[in-house]
PDB file of N, CA and C in Angstrom:
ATOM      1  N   UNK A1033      -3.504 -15.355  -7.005  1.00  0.00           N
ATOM      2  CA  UNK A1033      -4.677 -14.568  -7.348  1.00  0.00           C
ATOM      3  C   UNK A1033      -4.246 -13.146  -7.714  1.00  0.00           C
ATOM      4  N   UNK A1034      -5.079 -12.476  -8.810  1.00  0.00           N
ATOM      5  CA  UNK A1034      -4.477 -11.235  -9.110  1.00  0.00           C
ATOM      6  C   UNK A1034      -5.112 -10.081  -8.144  1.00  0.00           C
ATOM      7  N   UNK A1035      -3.939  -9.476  -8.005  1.00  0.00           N
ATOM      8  CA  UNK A1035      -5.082  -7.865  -6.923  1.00  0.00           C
ATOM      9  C   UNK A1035      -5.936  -7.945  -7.466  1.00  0.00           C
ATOM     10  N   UNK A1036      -7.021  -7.370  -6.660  1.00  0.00           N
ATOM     11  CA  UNK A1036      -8.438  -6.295  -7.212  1.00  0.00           C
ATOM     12  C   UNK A1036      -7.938  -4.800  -8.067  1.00  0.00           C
ATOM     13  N   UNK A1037      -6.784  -4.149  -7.381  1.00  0.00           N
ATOM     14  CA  UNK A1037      -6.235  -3.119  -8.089  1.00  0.00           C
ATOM     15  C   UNK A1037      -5.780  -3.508  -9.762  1.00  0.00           C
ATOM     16  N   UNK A1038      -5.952  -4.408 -10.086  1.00  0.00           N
ATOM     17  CA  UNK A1038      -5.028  -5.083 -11.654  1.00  0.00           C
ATOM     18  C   UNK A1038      -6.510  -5.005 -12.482  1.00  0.00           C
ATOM     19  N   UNK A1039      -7.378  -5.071 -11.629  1.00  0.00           N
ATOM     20  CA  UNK A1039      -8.908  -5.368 -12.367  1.00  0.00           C
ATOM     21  C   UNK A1039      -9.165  -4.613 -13.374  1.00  0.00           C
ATOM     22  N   UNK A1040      -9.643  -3.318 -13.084  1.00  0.00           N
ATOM     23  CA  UNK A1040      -9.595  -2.120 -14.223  1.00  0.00           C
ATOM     24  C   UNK A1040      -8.704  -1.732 -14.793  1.00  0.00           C
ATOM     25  N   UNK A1041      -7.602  -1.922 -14.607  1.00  0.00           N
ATOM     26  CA  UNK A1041      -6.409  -2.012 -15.853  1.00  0.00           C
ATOM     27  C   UNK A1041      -6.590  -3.087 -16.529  1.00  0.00           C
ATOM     28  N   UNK A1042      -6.858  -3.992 -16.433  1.00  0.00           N
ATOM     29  CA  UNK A1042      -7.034  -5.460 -17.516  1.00  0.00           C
ATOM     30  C   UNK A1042      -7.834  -5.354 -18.182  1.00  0.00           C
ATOM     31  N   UNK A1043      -9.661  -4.429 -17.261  1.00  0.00           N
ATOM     32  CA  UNK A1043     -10.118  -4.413 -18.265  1.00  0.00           C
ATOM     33  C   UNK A1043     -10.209  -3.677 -19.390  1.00  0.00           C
ATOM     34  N   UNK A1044      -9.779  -2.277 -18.840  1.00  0.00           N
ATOM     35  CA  UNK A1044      -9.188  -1.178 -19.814  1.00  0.00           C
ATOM     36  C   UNK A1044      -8.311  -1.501 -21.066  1.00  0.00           C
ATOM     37  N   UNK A1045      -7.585  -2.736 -20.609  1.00  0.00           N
ATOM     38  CA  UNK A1045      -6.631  -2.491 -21.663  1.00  0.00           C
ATOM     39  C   UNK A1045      -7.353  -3.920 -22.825  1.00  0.00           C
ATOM     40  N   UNK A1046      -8.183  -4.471 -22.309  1.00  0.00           N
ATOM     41  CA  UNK A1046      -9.263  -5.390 -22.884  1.00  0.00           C
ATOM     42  C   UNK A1046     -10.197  -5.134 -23.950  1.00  0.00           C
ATOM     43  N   UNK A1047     -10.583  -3.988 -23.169  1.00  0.00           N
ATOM     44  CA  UNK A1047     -11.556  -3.026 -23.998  1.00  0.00           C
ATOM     45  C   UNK A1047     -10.787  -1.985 -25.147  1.00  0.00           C
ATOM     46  N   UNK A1048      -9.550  -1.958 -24.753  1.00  0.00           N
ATOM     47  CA  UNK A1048      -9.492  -1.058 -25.943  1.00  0.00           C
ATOM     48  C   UNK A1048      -8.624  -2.263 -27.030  1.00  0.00           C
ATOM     49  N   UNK A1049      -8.156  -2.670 -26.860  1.00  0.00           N
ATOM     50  CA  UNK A1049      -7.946  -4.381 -27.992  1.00  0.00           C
ATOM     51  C   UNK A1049      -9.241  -4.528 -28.822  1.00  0.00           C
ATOM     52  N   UNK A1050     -10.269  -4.530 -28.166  1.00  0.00           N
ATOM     53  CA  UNK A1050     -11.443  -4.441 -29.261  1.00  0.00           C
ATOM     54  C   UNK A1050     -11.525  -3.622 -29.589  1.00  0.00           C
ATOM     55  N   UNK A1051     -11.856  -2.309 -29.533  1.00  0.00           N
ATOM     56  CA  UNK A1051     -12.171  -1.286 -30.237  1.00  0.00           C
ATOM     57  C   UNK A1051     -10.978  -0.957 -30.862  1.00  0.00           C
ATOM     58  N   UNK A1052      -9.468  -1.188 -30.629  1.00  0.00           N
ATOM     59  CA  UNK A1052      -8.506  -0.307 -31.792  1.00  0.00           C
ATOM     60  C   UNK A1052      -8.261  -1.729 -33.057  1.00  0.00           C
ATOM     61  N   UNK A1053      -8.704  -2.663 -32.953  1.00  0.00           N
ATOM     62  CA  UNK A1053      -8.695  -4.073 -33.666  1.00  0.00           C
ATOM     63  C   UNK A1053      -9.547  -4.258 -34.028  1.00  0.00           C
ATOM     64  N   UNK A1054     -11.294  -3.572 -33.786  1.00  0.00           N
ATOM     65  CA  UNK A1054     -11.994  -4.376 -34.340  1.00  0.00           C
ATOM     66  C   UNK A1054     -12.175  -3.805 -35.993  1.00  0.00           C
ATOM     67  N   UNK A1055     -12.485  -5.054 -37.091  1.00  0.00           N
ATOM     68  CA  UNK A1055     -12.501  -4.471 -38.920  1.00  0.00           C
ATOM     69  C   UNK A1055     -13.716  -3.374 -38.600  1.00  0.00           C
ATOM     70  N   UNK A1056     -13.493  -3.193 -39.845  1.00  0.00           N
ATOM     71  CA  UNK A1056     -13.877  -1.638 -39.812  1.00  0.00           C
ATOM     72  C   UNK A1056     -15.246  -1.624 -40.003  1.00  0.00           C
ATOM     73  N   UNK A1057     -15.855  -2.724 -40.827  1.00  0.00           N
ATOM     74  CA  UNK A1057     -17.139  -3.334 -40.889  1.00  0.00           C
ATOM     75  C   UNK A1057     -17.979  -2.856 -39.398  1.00  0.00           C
ATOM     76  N   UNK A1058     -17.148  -3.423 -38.293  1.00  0.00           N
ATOM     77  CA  UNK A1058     -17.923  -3.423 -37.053  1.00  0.00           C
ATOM     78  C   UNK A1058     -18.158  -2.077 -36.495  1.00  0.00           C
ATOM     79  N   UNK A1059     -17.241  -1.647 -36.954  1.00  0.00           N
ATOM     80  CA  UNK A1059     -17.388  -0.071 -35.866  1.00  0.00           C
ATOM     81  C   UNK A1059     -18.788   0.486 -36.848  1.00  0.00           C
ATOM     82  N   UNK A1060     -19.262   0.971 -35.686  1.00  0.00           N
ATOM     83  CA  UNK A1060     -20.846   1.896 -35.989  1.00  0.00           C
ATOM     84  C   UNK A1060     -19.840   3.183 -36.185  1.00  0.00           C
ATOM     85  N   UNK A1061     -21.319   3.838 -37.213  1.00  0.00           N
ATOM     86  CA  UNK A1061     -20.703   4.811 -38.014  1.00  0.00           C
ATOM     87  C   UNK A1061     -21.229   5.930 -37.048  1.00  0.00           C
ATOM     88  N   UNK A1062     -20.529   7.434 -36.659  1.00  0.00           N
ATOM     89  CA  UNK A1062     -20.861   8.213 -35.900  1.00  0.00           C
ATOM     90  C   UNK A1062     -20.370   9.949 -36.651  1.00  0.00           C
ATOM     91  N   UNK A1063     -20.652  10.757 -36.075  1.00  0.00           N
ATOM     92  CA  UNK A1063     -20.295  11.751 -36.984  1.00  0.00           C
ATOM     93  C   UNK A1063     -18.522  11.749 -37.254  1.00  0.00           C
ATOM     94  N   UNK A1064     -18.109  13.026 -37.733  1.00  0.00           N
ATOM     95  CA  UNK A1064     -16.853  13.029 -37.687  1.00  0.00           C
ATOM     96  C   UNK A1064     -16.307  13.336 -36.282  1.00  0.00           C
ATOM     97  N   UNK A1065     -14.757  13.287 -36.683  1.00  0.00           N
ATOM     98  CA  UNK A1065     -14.349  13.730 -35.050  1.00  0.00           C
ATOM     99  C   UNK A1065     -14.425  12.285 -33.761  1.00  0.00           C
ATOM    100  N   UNK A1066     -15.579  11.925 -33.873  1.00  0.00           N
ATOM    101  CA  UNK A1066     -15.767  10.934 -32.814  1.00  0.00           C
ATOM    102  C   UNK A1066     -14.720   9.636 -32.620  1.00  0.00           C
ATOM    103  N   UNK A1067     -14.119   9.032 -33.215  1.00  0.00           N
ATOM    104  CA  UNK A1067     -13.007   9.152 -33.186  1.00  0.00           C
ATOM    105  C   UNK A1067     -11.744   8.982 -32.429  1.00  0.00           C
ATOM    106  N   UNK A1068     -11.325  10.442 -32.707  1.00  0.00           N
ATOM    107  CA  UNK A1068     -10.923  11.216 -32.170  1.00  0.00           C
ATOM    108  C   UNK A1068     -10.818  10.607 -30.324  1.00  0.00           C
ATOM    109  N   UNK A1069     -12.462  11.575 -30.018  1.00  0.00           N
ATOM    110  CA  UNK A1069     -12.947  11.279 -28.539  1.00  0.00           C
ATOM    111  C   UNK A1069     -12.709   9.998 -27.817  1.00  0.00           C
ATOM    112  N   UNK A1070     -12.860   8.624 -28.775  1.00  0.00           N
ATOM    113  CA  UNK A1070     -12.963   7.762 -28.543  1.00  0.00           C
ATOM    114  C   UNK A1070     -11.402   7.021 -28.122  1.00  0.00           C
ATOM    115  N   UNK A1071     -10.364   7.531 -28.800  1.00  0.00           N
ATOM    116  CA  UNK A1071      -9.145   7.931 -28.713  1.00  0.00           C
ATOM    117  C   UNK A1071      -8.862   8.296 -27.676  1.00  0.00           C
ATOM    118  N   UNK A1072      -8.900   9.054 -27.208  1.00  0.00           N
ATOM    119  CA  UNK A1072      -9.153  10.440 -26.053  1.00  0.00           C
ATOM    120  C   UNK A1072      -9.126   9.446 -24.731  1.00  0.00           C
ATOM    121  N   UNK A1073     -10.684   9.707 -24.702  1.00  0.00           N
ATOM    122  CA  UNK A1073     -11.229   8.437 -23.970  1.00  0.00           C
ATOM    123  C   UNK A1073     -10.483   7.083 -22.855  1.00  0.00           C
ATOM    124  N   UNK A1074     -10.262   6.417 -24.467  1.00  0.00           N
ATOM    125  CA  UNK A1074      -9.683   5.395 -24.317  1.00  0.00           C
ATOM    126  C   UNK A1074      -8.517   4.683 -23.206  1.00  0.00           C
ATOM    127  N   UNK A1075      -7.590   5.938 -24.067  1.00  0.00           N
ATOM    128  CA  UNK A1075      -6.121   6.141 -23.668  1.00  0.00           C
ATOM    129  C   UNK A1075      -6.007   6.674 -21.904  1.00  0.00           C
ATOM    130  N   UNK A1076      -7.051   7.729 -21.908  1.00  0.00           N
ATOM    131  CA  UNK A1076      -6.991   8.392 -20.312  1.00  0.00           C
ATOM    132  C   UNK A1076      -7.574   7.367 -19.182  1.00  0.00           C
ATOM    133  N   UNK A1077      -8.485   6.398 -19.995  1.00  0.00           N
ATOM    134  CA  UNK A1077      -8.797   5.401 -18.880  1.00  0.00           C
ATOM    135  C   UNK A1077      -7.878   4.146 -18.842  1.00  0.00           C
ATOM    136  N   UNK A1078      -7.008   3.927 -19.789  1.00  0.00           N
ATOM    137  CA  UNK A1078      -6.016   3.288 -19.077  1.00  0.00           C
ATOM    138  C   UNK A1078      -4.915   3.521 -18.915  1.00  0.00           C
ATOM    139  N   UNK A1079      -3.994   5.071 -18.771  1.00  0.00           N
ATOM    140  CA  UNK A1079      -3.909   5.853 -18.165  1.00  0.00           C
ATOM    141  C   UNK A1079      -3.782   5.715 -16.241  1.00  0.00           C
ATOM    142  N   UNK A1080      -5.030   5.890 -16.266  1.00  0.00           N
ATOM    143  CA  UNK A1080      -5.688   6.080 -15.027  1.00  0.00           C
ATOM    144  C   UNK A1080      -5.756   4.949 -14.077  1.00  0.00           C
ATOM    145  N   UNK A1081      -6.356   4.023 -14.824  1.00  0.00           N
ATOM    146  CA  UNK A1081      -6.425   2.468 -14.018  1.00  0.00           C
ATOM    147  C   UNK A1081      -5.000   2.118 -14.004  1.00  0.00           C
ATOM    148  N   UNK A1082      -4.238   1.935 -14.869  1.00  0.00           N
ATOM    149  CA  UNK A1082      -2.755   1.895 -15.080  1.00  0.00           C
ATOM    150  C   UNK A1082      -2.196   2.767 -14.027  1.00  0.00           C
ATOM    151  N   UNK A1083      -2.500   3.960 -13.802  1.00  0.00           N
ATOM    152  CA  UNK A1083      -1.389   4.374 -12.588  1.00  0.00           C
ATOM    153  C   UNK A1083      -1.962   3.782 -11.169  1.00  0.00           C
ATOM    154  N   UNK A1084      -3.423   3.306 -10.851  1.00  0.00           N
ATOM    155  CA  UNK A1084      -3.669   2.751  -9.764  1.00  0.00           C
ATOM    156  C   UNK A1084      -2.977   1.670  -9.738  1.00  0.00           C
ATOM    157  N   UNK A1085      -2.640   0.949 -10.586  1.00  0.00           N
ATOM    158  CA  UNK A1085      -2.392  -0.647 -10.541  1.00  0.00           C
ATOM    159  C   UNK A1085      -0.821  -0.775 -10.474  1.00  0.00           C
ATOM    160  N   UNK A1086       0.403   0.327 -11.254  1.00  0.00           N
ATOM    161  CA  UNK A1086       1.521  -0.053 -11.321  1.00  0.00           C
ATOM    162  C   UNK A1086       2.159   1.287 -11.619  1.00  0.00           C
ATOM    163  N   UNK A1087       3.564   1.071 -11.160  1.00  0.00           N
ATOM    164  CA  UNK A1087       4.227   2.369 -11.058  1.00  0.00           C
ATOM    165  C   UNK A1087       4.310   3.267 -12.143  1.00  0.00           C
ATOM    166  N   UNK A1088       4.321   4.657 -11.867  1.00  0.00           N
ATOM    167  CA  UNK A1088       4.063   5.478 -12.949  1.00  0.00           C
ATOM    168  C   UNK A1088       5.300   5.334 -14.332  1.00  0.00           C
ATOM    169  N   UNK A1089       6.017   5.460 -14.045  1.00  0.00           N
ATOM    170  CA  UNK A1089       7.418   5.175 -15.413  1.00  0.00           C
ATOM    171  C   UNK A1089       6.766   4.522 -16.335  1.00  0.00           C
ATOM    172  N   UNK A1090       6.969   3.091 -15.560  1.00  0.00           N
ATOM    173  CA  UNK A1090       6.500   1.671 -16.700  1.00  0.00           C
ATOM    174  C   UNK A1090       5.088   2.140 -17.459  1.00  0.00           C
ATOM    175  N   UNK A1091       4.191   2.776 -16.327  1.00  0.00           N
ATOM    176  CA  UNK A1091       2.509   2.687 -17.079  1.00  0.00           C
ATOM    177  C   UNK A1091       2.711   3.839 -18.269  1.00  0.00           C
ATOM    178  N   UNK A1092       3.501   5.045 -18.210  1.00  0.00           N
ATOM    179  CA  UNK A1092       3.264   5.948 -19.178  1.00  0.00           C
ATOM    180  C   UNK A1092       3.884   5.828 -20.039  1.00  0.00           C
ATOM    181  N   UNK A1093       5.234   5.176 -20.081  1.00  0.00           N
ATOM    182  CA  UNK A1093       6.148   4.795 -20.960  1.00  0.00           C
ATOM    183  C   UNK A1093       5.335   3.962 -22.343  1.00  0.00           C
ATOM    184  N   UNK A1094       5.075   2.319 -21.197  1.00  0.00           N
ATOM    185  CA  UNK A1094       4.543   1.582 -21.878  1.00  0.00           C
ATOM    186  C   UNK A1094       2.656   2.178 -22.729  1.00  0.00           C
ATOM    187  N   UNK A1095       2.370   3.071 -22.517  1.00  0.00           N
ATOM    188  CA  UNK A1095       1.407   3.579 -22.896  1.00  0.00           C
ATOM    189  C   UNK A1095       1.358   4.111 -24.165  1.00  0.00           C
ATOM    190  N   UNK A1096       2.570   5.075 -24.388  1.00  0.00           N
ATOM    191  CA  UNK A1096       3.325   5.824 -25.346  1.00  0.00           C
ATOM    192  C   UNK A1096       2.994   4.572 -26.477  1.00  0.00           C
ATOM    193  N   UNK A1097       3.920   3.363 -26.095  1.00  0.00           N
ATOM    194  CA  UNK A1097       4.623   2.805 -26.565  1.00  0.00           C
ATOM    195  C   UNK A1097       3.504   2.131 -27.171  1.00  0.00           C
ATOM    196  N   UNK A1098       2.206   1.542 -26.298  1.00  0.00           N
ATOM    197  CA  UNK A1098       0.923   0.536 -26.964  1.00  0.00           C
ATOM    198  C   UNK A1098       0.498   1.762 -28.002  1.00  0.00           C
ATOM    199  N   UNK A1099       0.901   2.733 -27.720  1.00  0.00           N
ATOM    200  CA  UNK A1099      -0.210   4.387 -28.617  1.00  0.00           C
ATOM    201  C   UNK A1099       0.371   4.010 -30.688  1.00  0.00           C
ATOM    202  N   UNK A1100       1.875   3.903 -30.473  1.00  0.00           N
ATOM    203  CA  UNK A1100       2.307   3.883 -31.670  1.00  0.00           C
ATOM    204  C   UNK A1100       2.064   2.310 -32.216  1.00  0.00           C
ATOM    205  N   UNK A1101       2.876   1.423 -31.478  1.00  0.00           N
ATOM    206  CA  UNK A1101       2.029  -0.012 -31.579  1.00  0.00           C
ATOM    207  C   UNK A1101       0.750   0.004 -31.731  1.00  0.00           C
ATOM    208  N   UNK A1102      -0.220   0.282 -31.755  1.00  0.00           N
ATOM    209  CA  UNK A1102      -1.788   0.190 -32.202  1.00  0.00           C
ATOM    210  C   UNK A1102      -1.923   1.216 -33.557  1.00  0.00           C
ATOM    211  N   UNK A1103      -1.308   1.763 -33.433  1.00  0.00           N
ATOM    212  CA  UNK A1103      -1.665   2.702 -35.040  1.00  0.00           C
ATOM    213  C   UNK A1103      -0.684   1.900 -36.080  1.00  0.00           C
ATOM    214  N   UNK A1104       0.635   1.132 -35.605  1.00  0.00           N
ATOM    215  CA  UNK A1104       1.208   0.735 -37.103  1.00  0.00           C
ATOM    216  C   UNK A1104       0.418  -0.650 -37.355  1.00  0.00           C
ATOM    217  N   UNK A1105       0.193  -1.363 -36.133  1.00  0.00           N
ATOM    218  CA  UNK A1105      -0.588  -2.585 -36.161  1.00  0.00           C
ATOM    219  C   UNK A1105      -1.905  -2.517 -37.272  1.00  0.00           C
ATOM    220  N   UNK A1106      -2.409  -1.047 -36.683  1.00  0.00           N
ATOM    221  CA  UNK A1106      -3.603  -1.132 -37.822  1.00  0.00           C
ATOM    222  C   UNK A1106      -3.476  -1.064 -39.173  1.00  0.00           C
ATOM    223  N   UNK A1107      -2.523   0.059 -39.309  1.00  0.00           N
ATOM    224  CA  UNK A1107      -1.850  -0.129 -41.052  1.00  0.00           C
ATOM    225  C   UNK A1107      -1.600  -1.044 -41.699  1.00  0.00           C
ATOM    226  N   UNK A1108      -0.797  -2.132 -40.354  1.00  0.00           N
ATOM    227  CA  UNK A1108      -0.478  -3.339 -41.553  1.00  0.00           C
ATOM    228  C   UNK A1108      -1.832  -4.246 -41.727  1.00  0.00           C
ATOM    229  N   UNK A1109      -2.893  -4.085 -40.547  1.00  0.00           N
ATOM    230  CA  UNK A1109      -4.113  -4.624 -40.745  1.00  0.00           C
ATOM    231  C   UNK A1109      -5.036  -4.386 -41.810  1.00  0.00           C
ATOM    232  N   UNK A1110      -4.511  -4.371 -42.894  1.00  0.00           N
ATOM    233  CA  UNK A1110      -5.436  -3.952 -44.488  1.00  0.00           C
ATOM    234  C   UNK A1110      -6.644  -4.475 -44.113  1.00  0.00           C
ATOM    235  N   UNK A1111      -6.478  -6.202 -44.221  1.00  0.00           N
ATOM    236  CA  UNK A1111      -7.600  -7.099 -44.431  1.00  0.00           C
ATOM    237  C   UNK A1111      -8.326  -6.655 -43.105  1.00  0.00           C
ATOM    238  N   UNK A1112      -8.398  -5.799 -41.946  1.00  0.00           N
ATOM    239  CA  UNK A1112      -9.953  -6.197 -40.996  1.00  0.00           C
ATOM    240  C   UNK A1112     -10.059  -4.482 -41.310  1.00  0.00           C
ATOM    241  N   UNK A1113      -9.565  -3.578 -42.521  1.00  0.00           N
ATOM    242  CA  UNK A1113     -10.012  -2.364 -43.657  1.00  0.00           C
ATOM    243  C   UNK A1113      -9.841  -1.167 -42.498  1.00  0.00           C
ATOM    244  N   UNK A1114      -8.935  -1.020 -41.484  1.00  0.00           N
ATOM    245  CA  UNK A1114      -8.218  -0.411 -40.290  1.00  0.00           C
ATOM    246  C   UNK A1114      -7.069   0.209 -41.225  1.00  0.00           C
ATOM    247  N   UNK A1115      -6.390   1.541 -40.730  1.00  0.00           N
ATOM    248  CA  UNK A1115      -5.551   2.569 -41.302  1.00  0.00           C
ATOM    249  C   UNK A1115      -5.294   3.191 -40.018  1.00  0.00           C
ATOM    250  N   UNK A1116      -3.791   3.421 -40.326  1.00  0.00           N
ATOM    251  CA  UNK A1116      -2.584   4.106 -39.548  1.00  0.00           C
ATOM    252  C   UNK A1116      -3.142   5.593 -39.387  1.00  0.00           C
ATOM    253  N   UNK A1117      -3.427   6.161 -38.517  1.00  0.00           N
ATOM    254  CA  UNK A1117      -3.361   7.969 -38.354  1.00  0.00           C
ATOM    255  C   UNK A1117      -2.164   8.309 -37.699  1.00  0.00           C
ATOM    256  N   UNK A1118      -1.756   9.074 -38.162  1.00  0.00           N
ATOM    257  CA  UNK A1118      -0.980   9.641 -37.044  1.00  0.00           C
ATOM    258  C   UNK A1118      -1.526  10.862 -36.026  1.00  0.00           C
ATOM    259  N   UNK A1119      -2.660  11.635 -36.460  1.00  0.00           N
ATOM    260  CA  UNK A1119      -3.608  11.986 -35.316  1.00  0.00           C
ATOM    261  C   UNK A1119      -4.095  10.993 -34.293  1.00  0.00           C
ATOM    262  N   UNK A1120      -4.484  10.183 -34.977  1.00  0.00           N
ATOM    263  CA  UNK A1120      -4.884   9.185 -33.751  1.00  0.00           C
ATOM    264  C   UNK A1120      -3.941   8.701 -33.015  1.00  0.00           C
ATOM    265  N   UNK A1121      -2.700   8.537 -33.047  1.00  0.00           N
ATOM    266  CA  UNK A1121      -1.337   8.214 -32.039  1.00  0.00           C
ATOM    267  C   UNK A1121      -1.447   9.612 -31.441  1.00  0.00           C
ATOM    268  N   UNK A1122      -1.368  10.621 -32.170  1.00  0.00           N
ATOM    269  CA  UNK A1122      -1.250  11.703 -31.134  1.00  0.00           C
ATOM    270  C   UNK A1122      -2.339  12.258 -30.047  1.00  0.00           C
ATOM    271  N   UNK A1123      -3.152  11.555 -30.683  1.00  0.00           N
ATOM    272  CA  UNK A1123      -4.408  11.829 -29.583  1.00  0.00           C
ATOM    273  C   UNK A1123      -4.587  11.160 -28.242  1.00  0.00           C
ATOM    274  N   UNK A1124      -4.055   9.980 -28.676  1.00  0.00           N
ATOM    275  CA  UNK A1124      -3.597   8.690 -27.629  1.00  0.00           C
ATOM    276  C   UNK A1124      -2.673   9.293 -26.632  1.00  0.00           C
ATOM    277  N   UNK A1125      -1.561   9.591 -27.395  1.00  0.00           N
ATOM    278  CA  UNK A1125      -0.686  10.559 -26.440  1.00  0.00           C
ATOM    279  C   UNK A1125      -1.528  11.838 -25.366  1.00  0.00           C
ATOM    280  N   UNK A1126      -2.532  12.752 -25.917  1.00  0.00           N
ATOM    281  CA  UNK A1126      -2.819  13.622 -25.093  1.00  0.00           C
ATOM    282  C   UNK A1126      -3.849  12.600 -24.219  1.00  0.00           C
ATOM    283  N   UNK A1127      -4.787  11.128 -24.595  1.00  0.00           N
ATOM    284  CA  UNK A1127      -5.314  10.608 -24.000  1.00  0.00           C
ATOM    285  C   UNK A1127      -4.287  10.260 -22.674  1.00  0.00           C
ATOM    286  N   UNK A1128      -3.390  10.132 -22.930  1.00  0.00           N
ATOM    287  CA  UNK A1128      -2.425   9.264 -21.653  1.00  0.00           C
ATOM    288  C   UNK A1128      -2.262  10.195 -20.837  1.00  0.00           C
ATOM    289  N   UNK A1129      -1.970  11.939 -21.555  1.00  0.00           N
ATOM    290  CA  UNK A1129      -1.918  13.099 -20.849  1.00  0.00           C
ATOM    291  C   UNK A1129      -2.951  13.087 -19.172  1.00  0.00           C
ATOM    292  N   UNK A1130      -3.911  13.057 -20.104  1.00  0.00           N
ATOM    293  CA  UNK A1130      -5.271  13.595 -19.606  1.00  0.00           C
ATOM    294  C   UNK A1130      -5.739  12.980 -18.351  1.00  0.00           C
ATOM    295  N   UNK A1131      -5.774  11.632 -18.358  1.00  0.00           N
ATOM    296  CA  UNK A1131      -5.337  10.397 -17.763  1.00  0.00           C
ATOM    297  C   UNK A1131      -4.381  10.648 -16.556  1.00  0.00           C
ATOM    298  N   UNK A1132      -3.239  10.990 -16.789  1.00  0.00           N
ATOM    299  CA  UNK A1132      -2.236  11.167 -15.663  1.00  0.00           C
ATOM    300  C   UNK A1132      -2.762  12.476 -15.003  1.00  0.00           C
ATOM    301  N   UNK A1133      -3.294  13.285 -15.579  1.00  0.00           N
ATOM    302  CA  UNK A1133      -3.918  14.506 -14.594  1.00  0.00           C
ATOM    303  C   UNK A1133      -5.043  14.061 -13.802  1.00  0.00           C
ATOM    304  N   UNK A1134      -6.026  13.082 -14.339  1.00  0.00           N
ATOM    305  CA  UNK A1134      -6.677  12.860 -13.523  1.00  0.00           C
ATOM    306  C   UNK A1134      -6.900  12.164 -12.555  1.00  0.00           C
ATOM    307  N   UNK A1135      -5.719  11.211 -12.805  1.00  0.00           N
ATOM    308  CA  UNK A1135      -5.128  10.390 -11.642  1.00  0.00           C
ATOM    309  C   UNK A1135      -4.449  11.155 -10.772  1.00  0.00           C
ATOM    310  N   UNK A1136      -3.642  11.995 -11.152  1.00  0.00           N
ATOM    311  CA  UNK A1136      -3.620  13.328 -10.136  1.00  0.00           C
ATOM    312  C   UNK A1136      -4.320  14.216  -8.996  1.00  0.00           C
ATOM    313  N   UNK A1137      -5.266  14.456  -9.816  1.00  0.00           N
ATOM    314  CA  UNK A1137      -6.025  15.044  -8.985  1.00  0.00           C
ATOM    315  C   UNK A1137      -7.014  14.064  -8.197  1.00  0.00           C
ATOM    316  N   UNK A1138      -7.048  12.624  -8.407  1.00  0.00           N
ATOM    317  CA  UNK A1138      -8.001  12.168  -7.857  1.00  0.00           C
ATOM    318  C   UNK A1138      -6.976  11.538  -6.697  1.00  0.00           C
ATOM    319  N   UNK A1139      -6.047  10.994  -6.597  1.00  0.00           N
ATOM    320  CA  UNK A1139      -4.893  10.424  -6.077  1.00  0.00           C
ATOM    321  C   UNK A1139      -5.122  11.980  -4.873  1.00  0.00           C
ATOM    322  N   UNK A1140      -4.778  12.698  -5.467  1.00  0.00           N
ATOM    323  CA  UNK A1140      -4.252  14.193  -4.517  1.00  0.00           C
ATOM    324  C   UNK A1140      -5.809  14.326  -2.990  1.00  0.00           C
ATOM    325  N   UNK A1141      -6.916  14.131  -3.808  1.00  0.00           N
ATOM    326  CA  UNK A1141      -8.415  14.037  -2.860  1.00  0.00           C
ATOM    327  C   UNK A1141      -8.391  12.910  -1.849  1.00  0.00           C
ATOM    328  N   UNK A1142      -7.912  11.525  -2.807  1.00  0.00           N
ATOM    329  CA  UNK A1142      -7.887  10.687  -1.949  1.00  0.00           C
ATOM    330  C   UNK A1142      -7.068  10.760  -0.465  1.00  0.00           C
ATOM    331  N   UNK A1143      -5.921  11.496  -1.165  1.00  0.00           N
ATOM    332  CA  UNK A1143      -4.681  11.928   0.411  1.00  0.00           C
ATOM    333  C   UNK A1143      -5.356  12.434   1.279  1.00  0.00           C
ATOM    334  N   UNK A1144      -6.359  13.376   1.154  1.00  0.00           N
ATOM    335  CA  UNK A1144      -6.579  14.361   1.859  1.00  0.00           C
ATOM    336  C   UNK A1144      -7.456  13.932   3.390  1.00  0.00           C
TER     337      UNK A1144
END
């Protein structure tokens, strides 16, 4: 049986498989920038569930690593009309940032 701790990392990393994969058709249209946030977002919540669930090295490493893997994946994804940013990898990156701080500070409350 898998921990309960594996839960929100699975689904985190579930949820963002759809949204960085889904054609472009599907995504609702929102202002500019959003995005971006969604990016942001994304990345810091699994991040976060990721450092509850498994040691920090592997989770940020491998994070990095899904950040650039999901942006070339989309490039070569012409047909579901998805494109490579390289803002959006880098945003991923400050998402993973953001993520490890707040696992920080929430990790740090929990000690207390």
């Amino acid at each position: 049986m898998v921990s309960p701790r594996f839960l929100p990392f699975v689904a985190a990393l579930s949820l963002s498989v759809v949204v960085l994969f889904m054609p472009q058709s599907g995504v609702p249209s929102s202002w500019p920038g959003m995005d971006k946030i969604v990016h942001l977002g994304l990345f810091a919540l699994l991040a976060v569930t990721g450092l509850f669930a498994l040691p920090r090295t592997p989770v940020l490493v491998g994070l990095v690593g899904y950040a650039v893997l999901s942006e070339v994946l989309q490039g070569l994804l012409i047909v579901l009309g998805r494109s490579a940013d390289v803002v959006d990898g880098l945003t991923d990156v400050a998402g993973i940032g953001l993520g490890w701080l707040a696992y920080r500070v929430v990790s740090g409350i929990r000690s207390r």
